[in-house]
mmCIF file of C-alpha atoms (C1' of nucleotides) in Angstrom:
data_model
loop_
_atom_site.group_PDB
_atom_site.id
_atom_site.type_symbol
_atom_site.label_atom_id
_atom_site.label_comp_id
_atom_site.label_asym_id
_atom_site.label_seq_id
_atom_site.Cartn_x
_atom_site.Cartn_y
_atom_site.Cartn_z
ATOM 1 C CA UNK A 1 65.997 -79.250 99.813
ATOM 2 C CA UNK A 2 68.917 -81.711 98.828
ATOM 3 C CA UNK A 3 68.718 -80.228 94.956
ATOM 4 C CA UNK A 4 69.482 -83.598 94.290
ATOM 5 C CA UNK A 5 68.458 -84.037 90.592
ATOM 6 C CA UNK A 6 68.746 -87.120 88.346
ATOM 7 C CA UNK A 7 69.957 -85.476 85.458
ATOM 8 C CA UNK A 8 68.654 -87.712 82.017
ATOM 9 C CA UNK A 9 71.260 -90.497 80.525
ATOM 10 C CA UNK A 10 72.449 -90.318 77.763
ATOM 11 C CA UNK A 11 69.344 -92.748 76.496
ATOM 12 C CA UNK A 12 67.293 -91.136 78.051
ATOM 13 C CA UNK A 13 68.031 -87.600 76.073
ATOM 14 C CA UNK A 14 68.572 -89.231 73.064
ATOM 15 C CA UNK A 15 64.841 -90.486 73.192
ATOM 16 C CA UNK A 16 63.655 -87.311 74.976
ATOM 17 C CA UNK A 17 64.646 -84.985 72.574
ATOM 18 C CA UNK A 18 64.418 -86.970 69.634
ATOM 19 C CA UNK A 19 60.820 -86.974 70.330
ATOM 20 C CA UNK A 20 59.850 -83.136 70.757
ATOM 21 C CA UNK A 21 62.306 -82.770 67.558
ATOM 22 C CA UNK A 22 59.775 -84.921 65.494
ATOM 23 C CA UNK A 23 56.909 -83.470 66.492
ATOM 24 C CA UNK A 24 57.807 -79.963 65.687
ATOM 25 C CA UNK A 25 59.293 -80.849 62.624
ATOM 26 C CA UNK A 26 56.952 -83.043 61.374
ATOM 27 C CA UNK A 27 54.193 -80.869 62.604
ATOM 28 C CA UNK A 28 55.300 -78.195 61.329
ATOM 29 C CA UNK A 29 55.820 -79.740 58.233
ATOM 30 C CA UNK A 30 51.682 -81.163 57.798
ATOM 31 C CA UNK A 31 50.660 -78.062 58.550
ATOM 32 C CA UNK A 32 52.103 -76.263 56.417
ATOM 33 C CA UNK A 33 51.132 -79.163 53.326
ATOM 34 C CA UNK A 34 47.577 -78.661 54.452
ATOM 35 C CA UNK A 35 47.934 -74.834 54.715
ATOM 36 C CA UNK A 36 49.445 -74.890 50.961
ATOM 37 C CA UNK A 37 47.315 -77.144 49.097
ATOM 38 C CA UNK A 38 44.202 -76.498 50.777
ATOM 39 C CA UNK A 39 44.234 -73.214 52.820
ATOM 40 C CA UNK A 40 43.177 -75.302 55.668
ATOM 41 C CA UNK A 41 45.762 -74.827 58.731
ATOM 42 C CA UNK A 42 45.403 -77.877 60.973
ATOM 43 C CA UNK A 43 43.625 -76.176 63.639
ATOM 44 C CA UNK A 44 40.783 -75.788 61.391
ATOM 45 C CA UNK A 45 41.102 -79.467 59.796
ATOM 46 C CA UNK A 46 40.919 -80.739 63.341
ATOM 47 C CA UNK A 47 37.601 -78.997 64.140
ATOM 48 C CA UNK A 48 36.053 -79.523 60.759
ATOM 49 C CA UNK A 49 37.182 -83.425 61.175
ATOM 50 C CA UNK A 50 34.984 -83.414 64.685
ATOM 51 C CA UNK A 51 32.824 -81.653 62.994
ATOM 52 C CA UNK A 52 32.099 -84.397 60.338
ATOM 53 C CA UNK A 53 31.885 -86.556 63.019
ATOM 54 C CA UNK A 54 28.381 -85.848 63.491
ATOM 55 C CA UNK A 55 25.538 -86.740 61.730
ATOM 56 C CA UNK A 56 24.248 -83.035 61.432
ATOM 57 C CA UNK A 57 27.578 -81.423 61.247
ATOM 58 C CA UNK A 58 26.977 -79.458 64.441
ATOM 59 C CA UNK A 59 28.608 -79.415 67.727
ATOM 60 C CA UNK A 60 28.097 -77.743 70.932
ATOM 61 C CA UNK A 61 31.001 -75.245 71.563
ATOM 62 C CA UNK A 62 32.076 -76.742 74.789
ATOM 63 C CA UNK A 63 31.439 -80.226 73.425
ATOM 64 C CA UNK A 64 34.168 -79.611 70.595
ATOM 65 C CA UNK A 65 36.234 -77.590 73.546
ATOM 66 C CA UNK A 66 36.329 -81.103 75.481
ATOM 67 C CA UNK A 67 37.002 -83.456 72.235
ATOM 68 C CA UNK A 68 39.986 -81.202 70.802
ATOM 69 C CA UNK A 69 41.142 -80.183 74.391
ATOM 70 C CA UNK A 70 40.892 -76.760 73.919
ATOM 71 C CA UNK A 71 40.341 -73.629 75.848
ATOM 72 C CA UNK A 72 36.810 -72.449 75.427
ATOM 73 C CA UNK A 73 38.056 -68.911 74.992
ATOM 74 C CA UNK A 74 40.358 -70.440 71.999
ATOM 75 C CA UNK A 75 37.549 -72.108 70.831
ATOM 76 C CA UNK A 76 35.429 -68.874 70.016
ATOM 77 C CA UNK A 77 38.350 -66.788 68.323
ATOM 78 C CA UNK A 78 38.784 -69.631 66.638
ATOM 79 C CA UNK A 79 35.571 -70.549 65.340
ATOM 80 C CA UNK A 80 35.236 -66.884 64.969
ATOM 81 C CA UNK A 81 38.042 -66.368 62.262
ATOM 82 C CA UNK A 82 36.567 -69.718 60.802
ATOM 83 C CA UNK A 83 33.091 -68.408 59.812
ATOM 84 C CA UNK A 84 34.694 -65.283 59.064
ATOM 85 C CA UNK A 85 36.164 -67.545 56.446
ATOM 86 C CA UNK A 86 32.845 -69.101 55.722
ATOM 87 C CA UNK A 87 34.174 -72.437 56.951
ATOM 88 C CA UNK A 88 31.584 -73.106 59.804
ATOM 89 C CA UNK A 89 28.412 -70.787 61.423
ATOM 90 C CA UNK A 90 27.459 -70.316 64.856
ATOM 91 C CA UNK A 91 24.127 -71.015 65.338
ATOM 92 C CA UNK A 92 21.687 -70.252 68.536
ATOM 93 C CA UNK A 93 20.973 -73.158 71.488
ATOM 94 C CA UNK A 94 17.164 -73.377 71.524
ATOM 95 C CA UNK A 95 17.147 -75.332 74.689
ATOM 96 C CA UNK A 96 20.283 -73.727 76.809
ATOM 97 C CA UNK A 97 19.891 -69.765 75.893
ATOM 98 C CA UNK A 98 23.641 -69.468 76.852
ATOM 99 C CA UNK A 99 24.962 -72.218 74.388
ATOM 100 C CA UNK A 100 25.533 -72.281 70.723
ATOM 101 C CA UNK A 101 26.069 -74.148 68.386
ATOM 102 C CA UNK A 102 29.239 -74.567 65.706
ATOM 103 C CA UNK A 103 27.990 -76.068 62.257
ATOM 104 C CA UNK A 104 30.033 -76.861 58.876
ATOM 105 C CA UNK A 105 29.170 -75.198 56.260
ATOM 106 C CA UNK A 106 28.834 -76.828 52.757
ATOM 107 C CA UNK A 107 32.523 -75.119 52.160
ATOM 108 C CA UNK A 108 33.821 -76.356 55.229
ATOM 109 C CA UNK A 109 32.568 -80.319 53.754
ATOM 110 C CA UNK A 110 34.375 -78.970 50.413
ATOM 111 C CA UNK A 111 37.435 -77.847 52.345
ATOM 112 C CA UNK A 112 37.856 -80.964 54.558
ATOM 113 C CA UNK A 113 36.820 -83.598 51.334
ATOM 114 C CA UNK A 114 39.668 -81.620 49.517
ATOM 115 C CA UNK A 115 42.533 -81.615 52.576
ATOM 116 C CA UNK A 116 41.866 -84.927 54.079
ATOM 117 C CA UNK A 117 42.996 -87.248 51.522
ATOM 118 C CA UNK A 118 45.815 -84.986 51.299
ATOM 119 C CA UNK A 119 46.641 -84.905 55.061
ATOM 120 C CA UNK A 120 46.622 -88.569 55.091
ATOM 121 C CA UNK A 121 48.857 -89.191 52.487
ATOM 122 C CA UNK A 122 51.309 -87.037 54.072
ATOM 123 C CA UNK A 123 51.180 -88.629 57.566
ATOM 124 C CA UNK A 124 51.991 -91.956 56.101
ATOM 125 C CA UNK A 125 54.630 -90.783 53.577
ATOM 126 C CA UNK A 126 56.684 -88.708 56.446
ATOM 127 C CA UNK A 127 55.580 -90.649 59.191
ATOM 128 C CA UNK A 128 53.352 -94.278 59.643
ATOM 129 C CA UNK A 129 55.441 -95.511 56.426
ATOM 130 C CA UNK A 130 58.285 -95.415 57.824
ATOM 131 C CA UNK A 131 57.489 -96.948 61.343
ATOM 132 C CA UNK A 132 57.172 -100.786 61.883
ATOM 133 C CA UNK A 133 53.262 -102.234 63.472
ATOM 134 C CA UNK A 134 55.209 -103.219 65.916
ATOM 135 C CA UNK A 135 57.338 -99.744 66.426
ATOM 136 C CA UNK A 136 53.534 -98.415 66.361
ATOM 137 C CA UNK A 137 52.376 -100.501 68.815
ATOM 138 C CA UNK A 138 55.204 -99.515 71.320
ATOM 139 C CA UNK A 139 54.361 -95.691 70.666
ATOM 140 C CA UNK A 140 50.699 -96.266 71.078
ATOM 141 C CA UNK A 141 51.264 -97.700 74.208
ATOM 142 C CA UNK A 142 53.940 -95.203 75.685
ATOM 143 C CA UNK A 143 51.724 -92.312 74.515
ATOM 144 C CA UNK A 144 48.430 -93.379 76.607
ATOM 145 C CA UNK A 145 50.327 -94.597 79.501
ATOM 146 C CA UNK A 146 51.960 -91.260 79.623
ATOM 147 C CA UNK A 147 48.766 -89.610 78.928
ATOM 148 C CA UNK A 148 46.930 -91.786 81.651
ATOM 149 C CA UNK A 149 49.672 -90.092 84.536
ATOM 150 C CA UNK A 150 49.070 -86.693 83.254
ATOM 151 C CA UNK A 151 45.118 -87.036 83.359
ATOM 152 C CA UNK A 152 45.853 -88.539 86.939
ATOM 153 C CA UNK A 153 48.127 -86.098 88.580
ATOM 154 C CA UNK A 154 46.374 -82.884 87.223
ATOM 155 C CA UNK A 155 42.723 -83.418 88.708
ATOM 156 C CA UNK B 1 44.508 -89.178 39.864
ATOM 157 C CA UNK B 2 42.779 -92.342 41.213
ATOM 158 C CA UNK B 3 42.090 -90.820 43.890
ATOM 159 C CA UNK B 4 43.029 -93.780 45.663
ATOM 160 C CA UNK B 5 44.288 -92.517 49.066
ATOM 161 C CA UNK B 6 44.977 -96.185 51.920
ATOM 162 C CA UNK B 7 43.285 -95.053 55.216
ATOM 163 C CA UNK B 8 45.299 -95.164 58.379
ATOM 164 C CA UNK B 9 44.655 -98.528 59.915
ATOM 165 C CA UNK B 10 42.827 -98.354 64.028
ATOM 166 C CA UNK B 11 46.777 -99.167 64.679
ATOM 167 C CA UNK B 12 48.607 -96.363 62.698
ATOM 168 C CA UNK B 13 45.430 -94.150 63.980
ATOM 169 C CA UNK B 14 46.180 -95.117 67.246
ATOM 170 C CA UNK B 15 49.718 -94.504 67.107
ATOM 171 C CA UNK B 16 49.577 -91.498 65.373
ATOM 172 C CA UNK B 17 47.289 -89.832 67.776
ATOM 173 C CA UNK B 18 48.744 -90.944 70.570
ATOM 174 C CA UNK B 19 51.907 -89.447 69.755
ATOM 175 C CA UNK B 20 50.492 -85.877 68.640
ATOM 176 C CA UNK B 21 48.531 -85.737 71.688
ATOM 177 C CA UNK B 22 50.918 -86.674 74.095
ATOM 178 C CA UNK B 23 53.260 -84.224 73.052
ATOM 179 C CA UNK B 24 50.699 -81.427 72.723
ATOM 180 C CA UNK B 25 49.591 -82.391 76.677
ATOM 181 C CA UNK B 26 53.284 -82.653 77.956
ATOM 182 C CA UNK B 27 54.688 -79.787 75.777
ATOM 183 C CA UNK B 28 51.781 -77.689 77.758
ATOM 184 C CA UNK B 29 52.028 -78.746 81.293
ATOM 185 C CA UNK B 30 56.091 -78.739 80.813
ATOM 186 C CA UNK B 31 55.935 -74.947 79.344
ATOM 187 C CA UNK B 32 53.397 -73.664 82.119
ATOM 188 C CA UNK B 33 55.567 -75.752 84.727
ATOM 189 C CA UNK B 34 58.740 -73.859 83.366
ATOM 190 C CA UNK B 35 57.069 -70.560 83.267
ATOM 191 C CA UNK B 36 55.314 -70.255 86.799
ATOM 192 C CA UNK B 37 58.376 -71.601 88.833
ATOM 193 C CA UNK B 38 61.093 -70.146 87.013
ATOM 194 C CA UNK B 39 59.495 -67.096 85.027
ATOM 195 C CA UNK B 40 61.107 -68.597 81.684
ATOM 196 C CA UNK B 41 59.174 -69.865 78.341
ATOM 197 C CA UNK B 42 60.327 -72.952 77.029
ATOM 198 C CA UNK B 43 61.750 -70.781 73.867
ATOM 199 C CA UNK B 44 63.765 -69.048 76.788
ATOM 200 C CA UNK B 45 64.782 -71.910 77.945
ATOM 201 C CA UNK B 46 65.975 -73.776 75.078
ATOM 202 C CA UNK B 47 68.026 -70.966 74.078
ATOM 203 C CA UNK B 48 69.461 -70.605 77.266
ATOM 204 C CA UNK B 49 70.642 -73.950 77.035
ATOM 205 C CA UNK B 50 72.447 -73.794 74.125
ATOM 206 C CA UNK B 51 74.204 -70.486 74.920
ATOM 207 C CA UNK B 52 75.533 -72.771 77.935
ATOM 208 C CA UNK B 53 76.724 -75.207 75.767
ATOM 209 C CA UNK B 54 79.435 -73.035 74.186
ATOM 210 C CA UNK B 55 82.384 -71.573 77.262
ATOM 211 C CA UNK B 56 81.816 -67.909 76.343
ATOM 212 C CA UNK B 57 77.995 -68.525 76.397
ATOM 213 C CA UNK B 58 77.679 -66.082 73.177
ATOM 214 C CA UNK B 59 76.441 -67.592 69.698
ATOM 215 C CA UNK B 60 75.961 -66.077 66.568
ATOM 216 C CA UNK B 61 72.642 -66.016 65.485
ATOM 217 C CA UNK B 62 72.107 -68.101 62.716
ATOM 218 C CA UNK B 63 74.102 -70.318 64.404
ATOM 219 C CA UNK B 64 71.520 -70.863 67.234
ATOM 220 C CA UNK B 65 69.085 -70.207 64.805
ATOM 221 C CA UNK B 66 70.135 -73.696 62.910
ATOM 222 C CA UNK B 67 70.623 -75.795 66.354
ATOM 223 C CA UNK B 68 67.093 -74.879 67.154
ATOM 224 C CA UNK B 69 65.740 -74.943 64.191
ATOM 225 C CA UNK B 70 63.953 -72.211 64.324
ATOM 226 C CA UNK B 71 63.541 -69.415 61.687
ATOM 227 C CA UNK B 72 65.712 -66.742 61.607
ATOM 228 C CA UNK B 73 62.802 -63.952 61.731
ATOM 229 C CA UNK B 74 61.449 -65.965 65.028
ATOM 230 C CA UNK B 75 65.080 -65.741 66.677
ATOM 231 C CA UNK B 76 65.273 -62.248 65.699
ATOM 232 C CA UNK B 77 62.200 -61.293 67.565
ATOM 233 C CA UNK B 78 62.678 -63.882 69.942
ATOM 234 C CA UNK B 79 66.075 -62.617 71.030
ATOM 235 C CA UNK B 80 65.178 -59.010 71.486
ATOM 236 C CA UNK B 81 62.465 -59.891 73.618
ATOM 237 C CA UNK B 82 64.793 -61.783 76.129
ATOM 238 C CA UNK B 83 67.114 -59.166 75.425
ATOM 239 C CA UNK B 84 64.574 -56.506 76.795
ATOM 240 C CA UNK B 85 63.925 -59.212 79.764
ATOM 241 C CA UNK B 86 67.845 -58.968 80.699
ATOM 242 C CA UNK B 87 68.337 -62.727 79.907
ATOM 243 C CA UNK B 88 70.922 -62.034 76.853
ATOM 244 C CA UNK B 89 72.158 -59.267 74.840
ATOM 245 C CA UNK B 90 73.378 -58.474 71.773
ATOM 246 C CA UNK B 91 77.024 -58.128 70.739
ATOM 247 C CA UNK B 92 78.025 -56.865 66.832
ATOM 248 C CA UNK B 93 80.737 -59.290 65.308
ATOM 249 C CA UNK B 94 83.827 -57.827 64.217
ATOM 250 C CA UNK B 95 84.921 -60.077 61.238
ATOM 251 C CA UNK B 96 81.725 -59.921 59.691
ATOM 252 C CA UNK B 97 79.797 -57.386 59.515
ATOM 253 C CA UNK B 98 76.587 -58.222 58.812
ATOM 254 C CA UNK B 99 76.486 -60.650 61.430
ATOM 255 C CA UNK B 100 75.189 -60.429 65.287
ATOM 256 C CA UNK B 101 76.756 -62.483 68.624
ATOM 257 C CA UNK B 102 74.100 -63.685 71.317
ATOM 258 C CA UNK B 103 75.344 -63.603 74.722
ATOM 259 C CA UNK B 104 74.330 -64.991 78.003
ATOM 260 C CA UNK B 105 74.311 -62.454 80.638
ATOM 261 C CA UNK B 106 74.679 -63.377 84.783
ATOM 262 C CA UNK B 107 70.572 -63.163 84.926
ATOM 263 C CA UNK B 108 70.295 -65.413 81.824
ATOM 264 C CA UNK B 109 72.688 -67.895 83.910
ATOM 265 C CA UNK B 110 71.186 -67.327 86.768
ATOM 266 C CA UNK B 111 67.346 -68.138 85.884
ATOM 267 C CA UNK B 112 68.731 -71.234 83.608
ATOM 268 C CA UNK B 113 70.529 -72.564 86.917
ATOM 269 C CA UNK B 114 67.128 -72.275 88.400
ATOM 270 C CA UNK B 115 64.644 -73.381 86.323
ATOM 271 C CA UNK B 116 66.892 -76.293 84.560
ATOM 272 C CA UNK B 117 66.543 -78.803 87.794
ATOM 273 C CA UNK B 118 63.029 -78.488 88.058
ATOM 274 C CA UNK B 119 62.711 -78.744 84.528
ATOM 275 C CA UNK B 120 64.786 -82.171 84.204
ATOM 276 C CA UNK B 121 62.692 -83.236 87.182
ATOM 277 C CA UNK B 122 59.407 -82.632 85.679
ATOM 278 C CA UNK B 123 60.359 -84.314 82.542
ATOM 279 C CA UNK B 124 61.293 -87.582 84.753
ATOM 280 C CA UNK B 125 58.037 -87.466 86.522
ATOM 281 C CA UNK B 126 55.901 -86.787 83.575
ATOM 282 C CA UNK B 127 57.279 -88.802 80.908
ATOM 283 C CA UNK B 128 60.683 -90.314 80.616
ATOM 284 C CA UNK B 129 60.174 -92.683 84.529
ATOM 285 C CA UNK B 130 56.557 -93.800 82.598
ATOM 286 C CA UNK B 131 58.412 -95.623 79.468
ATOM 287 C CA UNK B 132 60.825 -98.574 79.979
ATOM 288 C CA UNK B 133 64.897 -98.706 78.358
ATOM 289 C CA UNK B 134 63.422 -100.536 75.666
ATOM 290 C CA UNK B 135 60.553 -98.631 74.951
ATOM 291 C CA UNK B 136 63.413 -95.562 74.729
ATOM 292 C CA UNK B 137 65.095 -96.764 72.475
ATOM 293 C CA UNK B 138 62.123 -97.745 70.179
ATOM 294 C CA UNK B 139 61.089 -94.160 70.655
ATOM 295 C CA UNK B 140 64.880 -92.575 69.562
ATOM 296 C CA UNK B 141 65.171 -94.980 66.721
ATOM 297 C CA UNK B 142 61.868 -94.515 65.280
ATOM 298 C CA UNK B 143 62.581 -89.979 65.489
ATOM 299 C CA UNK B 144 65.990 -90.639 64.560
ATOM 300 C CA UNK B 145 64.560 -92.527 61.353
ATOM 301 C CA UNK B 146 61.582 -90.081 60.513
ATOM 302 C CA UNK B 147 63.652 -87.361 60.711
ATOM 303 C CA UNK B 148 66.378 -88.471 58.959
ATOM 304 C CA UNK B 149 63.566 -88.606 55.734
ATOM 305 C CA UNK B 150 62.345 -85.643 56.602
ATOM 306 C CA UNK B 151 65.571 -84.097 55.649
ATOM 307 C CA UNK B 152 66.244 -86.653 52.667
ATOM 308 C CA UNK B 153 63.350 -85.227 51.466
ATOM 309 C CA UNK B 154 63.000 -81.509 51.595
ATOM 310 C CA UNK B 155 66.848 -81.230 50.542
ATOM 311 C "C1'" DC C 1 10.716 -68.249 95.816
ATOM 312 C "C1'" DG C 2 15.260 -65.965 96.198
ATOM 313 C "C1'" DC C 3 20.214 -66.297 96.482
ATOM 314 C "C1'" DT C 4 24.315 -68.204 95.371
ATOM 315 C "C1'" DA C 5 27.128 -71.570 92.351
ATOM 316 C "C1'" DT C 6 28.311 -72.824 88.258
ATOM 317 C "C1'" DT C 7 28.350 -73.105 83.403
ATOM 318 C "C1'" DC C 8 28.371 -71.159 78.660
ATOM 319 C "C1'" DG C 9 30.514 -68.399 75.771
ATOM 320 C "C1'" DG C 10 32.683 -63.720 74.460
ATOM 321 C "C1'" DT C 11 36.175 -60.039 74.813
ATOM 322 C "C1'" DG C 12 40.417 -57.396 74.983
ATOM 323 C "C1'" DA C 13 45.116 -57.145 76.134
ATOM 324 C "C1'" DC C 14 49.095 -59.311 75.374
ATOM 325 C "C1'" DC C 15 52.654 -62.770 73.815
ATOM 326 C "C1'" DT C 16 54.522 -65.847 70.139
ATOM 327 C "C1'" DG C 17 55.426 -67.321 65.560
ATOM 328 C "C1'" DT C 18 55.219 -66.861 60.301
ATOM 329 C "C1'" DC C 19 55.568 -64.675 56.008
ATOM 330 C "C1'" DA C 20 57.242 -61.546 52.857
ATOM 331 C "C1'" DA C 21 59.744 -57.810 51.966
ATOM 332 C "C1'" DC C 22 63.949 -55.007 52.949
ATOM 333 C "C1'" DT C 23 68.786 -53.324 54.259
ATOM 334 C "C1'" DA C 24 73.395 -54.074 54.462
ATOM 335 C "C1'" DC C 25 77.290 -56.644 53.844
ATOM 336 C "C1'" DG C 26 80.196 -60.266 51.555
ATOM 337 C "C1'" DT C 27 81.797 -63.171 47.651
ATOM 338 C "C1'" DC C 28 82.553 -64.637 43.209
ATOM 339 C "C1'" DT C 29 83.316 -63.884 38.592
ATOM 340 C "C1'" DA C 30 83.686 -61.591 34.095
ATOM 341 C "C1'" DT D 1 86.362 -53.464 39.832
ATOM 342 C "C1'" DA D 2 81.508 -53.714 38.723
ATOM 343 C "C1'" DG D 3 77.654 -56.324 38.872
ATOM 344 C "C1'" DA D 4 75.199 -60.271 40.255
ATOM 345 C "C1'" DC D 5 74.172 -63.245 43.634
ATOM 346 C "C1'" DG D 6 74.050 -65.037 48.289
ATOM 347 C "C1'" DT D 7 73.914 -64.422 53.381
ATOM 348 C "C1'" DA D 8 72.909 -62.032 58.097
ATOM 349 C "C1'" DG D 9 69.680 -60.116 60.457
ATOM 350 C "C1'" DT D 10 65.441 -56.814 60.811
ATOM 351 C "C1'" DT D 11 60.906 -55.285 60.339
ATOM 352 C "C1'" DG D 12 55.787 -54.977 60.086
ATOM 353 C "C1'" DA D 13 51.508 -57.009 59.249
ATOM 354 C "C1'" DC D 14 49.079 -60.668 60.594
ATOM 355 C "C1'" DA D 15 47.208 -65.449 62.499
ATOM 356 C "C1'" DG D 16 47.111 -68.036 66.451
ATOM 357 C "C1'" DG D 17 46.991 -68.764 71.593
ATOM 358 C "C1'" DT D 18 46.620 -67.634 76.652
ATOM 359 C "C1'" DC D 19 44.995 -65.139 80.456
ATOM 360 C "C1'" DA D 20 41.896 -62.676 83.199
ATOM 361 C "C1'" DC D 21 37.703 -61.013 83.387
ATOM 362 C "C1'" DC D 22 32.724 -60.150 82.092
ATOM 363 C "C1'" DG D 23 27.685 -60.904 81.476
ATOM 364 C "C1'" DA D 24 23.951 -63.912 80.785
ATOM 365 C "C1'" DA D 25 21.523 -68.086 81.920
ATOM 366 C "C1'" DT D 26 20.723 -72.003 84.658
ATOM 367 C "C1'" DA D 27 20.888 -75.202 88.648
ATOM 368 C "C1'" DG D 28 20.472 -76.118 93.181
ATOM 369 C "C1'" DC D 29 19.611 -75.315 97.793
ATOM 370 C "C1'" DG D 30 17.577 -73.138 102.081
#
DNA sequence: CGCTATTCGGTGACCTGTCAACTACGTCTA
DNA sequence: TAGACGTAGTTGACAGGTCACCGAATAGCG
């Protein structure tokens, strides 16, 4: 092998890093807003958002697993420390004896009715407020190119 | 309160997913990329790097602690871990007591030489060849500015 | 039908990061 | 120079995640 590597430019960097340095600060920074005022952490928001999607408030485990692109084993500790919490139950698959279901609870609809408006606020003050439509439009666009190649190239 | 909370747009939604999720799906595949060929997180890494920065390769620790911005609890633990891995090790500082060098040892320089190619490599295939000059610079401007609140306003 | 594949989810060990004290040292000021 | 306050780093308990593996149920094929 020639261990001939094109380092990154200067640009390039600049952009590079400036990117992963937003998204762990600002991140970091939501989660711990949602974790504060609502003792939601943003794992949890994101499954009780999904969650709400649904007419019935229920999900198969491996459904949600797909939509939040998780691991199915993080799914169940997850959803396990949840309805320790009283946030969600698990509930039995009639029809597939080795599924189950995940289902909101009505303090999981209080929880997420309390954080969300919350959340949202905070994305735009730290974040979408400060970004032009068309800034957003070139970010929306890198992001699912980049996400198209990586869906491509795993298989 | 009104209550009175503006929605993300389908734009800023767009936009604002797009960037959490592409950094959640690169900041994966780059980590387990990182770890399987060169046997180094990207924690290890990034510290590492910034040990090579300076010509003795030894930092203090707050000082590394600030460049990464990471707490000083998680470079504590983070540091003796690497330490016990042979990557660094820890040196008392003279003029202040309290106080604690990090230093690069030949193994720590060793796996950086060989996982940093691969890594710079990986990021070029996976993300920075995928997003035009222009759409760079959108993407530094746009951290630089979001970040550059972020610390206006935590102060 | 019977055997193998695969899928669904759970488990336990282990690694990382956070939070809240805590120790020990330094600095500033009365 | 004593006391208060700040700073450097540590520690332990805990939440979150990954990995490798397991057991049960189902699908699919000969």
């Amino acid at each position: 092998m020639g261990e001939t590597v094109r380092w990154l430019t200067p640009e390039e960097q600049r952009a590079w890093r400036g990117f992963v340095r937003l998204h762990e600060r600002l991140g970091g920074r939501l989660g711990r807003l949602l974790q504060s005022e609502s003792r939601v952490s943003p794992a949890d928001f994101a499954v009780l958002v999904h969650l709400t999607d649904t007419p019935q408030g229920r999900r198969r485990y491996q459904d949600l697993a797909r939509a939040l692109e998780w691991e199915k084993s993080r799914m169940s500790h997850h959803i396990a420390r949840m309805a320790g919490r009283g946030l969600v139950v698990r509930e039995e698959c009639a029809e597939d004896a080795r599924g189950a279901f995940v289902v909101i609870t009505d303090a999981g609809r209080a929880a997420i009715e309390a954080a969300a408006p919350r959340h949202v606020q905070a994305v735009r003050d730290l974040f979408v407020d400060h970004v032009t439509p068309a800034e957003l439009r070139v970010l929306a666009e890198v992001s699912e190119r980049v996400l198209a190649k990586l869906d491509e190239d795993t298989v």
